[in-house]
Coordinates of C-alpha atoms and ligand atoms in Angstrom, one line a residue:
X378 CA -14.8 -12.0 -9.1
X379 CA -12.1 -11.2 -6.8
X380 CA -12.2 -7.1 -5.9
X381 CA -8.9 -5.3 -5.7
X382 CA -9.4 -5.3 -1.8
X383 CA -9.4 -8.8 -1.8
X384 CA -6.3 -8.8 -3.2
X385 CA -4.9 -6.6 -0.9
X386 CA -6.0 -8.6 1.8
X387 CA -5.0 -11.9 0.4
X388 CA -1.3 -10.4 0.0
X389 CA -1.6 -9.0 3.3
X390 CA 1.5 -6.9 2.4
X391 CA 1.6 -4.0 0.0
X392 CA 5.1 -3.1 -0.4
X393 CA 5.4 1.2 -0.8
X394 CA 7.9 1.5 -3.4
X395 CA 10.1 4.8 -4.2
X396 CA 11.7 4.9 -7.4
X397 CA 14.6 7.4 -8.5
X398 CA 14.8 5.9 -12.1
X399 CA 12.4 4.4 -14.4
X400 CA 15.3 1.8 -15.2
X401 CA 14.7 0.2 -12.1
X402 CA 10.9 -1.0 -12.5
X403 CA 11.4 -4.0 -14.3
X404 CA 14.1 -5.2 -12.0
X405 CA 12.2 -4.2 -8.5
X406 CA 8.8 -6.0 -10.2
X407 CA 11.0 -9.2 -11.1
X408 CA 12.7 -9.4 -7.9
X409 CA 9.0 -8.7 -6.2
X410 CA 7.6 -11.7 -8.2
X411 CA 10.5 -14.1 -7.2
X412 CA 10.1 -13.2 -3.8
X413 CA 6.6 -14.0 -3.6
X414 CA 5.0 -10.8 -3.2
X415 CA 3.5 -9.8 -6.4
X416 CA 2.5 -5.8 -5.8
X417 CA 3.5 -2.6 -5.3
X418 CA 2.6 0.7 -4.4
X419 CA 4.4 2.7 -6.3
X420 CA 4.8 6.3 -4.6
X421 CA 4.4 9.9 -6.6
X422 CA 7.1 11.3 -4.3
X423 CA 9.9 11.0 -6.9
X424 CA 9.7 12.2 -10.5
X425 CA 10.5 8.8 -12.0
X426 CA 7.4 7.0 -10.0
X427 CA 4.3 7.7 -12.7
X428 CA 6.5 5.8 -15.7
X429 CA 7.6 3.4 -13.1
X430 CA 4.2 2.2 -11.9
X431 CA 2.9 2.4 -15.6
X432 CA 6.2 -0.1 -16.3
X433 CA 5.0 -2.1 -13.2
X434 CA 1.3 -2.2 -14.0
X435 CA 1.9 -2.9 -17.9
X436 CA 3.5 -6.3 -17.3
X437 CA 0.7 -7.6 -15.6
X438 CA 2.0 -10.1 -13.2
X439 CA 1.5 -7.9 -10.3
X440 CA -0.9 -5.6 -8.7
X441 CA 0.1 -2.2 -9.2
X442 CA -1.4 1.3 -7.2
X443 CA 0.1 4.5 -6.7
X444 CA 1.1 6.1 -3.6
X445 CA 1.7 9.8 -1.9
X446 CA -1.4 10.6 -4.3
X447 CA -2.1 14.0 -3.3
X448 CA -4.2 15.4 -5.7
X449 CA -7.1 14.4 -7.8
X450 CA -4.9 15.5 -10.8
X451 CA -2.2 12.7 -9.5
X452 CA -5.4 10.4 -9.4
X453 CA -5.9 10.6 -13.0
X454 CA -2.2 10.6 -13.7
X455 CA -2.2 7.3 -11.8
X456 CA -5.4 5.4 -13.4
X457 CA -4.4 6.6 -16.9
X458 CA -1.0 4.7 -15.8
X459 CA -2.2 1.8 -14.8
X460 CA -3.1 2.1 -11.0
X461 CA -5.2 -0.1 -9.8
X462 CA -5.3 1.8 -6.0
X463 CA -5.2 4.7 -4.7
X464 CA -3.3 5.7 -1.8
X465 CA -2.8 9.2 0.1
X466 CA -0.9 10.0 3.4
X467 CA -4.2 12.0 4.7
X468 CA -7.7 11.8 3.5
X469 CA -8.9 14.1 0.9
X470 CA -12.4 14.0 -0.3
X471 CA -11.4 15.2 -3.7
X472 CA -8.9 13.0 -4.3
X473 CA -11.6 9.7 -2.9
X474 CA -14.6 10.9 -5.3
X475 CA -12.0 10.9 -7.8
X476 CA -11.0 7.9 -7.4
X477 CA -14.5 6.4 -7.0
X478 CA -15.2 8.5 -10.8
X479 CA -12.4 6.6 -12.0
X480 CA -13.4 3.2 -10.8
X481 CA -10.4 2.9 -8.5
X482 CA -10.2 2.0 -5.1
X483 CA -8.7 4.8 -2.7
X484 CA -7.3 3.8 0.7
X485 CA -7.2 7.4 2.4
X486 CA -4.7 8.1 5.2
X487 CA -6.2 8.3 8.5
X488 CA -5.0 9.3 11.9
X489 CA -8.1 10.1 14.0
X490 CA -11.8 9.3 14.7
X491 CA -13.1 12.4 12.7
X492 CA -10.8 11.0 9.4
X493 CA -11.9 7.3 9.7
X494 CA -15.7 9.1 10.4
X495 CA -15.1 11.0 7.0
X496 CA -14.0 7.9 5.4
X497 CA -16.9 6.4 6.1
X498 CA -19.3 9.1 4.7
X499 CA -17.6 9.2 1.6
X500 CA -18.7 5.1 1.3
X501 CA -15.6 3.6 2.3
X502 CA -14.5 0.0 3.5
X503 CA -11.1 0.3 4.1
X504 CA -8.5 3.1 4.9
X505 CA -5.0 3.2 5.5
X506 CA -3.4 3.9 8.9
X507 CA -0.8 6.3 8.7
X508 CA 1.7 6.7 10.2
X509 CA 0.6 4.1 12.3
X510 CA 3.7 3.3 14.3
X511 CA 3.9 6.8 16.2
X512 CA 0.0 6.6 16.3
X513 CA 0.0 4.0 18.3
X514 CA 0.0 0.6 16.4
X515 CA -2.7 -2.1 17.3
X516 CA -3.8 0.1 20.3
X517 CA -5.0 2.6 18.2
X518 CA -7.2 -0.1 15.8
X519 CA -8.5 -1.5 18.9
X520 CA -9.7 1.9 19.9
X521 CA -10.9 3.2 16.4
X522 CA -12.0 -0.5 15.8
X523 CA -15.3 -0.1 18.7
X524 CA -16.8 2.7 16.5
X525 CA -15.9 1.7 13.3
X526 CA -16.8 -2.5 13.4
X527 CA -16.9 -2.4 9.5
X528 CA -13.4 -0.6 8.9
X529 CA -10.6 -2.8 7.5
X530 CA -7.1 -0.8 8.5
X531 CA -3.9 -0.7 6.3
X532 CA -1.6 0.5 8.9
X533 CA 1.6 1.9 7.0
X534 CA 4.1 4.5 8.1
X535 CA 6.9 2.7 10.4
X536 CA 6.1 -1.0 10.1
X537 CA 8.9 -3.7 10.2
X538 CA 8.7 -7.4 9.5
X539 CA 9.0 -7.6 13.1
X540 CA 5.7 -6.0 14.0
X541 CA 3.7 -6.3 10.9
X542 CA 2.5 -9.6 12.4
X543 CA 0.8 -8.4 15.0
X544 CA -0.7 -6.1 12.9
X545 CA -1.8 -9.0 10.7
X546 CA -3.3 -10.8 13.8
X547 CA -5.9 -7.9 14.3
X548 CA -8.8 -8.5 12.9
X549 CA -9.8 -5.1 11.3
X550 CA -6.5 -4.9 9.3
X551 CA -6.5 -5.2 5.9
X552 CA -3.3 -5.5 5.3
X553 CA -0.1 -4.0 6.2
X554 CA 2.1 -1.2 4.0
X555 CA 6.0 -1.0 4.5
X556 CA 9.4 -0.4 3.0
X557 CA 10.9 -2.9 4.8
X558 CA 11.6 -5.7 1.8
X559 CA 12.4 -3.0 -0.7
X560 CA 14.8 -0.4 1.0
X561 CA 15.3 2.5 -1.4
X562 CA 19.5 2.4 -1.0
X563 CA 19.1 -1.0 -2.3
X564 CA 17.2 -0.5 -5.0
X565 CA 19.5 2.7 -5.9
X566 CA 22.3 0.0 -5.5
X567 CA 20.8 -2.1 -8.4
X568 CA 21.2 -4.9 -5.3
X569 CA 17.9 -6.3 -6.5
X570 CA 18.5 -10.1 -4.8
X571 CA 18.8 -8.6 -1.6
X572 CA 15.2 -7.4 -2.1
X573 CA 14.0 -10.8 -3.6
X574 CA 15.7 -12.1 0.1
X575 CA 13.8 -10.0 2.2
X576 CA 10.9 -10.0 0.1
X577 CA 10.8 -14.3 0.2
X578 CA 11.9 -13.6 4.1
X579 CA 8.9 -11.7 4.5
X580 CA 6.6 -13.5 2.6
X581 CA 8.0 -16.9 4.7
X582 CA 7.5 -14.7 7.9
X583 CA 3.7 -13.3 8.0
X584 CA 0.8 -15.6 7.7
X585 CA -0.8 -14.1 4.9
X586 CA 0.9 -14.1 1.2
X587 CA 0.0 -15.7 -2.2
X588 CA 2.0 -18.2 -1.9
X589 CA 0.1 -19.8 0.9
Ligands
3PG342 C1 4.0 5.1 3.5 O1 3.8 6.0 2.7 O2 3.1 4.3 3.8 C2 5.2 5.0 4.2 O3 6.2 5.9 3.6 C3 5.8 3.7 4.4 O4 6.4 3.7 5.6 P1 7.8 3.0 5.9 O5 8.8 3.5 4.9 O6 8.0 3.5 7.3 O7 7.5 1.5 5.8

């Protein structure tokens, strides 16, 4: 059976979605499936994103997590919606075990040695990078890579289509997170083919992707 992390790394692109209105789920997850990109992370930052990623994850054709989950609270919120992932800006071992009760993976934010070192103790494979651009980008994985061989990075936080293939290229990534194919002024603009565009431009662009 394919794990969820598999997935993750098989897209090789988790797009971080912030919704202002519930009304634009089923547009954003269509125009995601036409581009070729068939998941989202679906961000707690806005007060439309739980019914949004329960819209998203109800339809089935995509793989669906939650993001900016800050609390184990939010975790439950999130799985009860339909997440299949958790993801956090920062690592917090109470939302992780939460997630682990709930069957769900959590990719943790990390910054540091002593973050990716608590990730580890708390049994994980896989963490996300964030934000990775001002942290350094690959030379940061490279260095956190030599004590941590078995960590799989999602670096997020400032990634464009025109680094995220390097990122892709590094061995101990995962996968990458980014706004890039689904800006949130054209989303709030209802301009939902300019996000299939840059989702199929993407998706053309990077080596990895379902469609390959
Ligand atoms: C995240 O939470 O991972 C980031 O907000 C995504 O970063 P980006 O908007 O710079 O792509």
């Amino acid at each position: 059976m394919t794990t969820v992390l598999e997935r993750i790394g098989t897209m090789g692109v988790v797009p971080v979605v912030v919704l202002d209105d519930v009304a634009q789920a089923t547009p954003l997850g269509d125009a995601l499936v036409a581009g070729g990109l068939p998941c989202a992370e679906v961000t707690f930052r806005t007060a439309a994103g739980e019914a949004a990623l329960e819209a998203l994850a109800g339809r089935g054709d995509l793989l669906v997590g939650a993001g900016t989950v800050l609390t184990a609270a939010q975790v439950d919120r999130a799985v009860d919606a339909g997440a299949a992932f958790i993801v956090s800006p920062g690592l917090s071992a109470e939302v992780v075990r939460r997630a682990q009760e709930r069957g769900v993976i959590a990719l943790p934010g990390t910054a540091t040695a002593s973050e990716v070192q608590a990730a580890v103790n708390l049994g994980l494979e896989a963490v996300k990078l964030f934000p990775a651009r001002v942290l350094g980008g690959t030379d940061l994985i490279d260095a956190l890579s030599g004590p941590f061989p078995g960590m799989r990075f999602m670096p997020s936080g400032g990634v464009t289509l025109a680094t995220a293939g390097d990122y892709l290229r590094h061995p101990a990534v995962l996968a990458v997170g980014g706004s890039w194919m689904v800006p949130r002024a054209r989303i709030a603009a209802g301009d939902f083919d300019a996000i299939r565009a840059l989702t199929e431009e993407t998706v053309s662009a990077l080596a990895r992707g379902p469609q390959r």
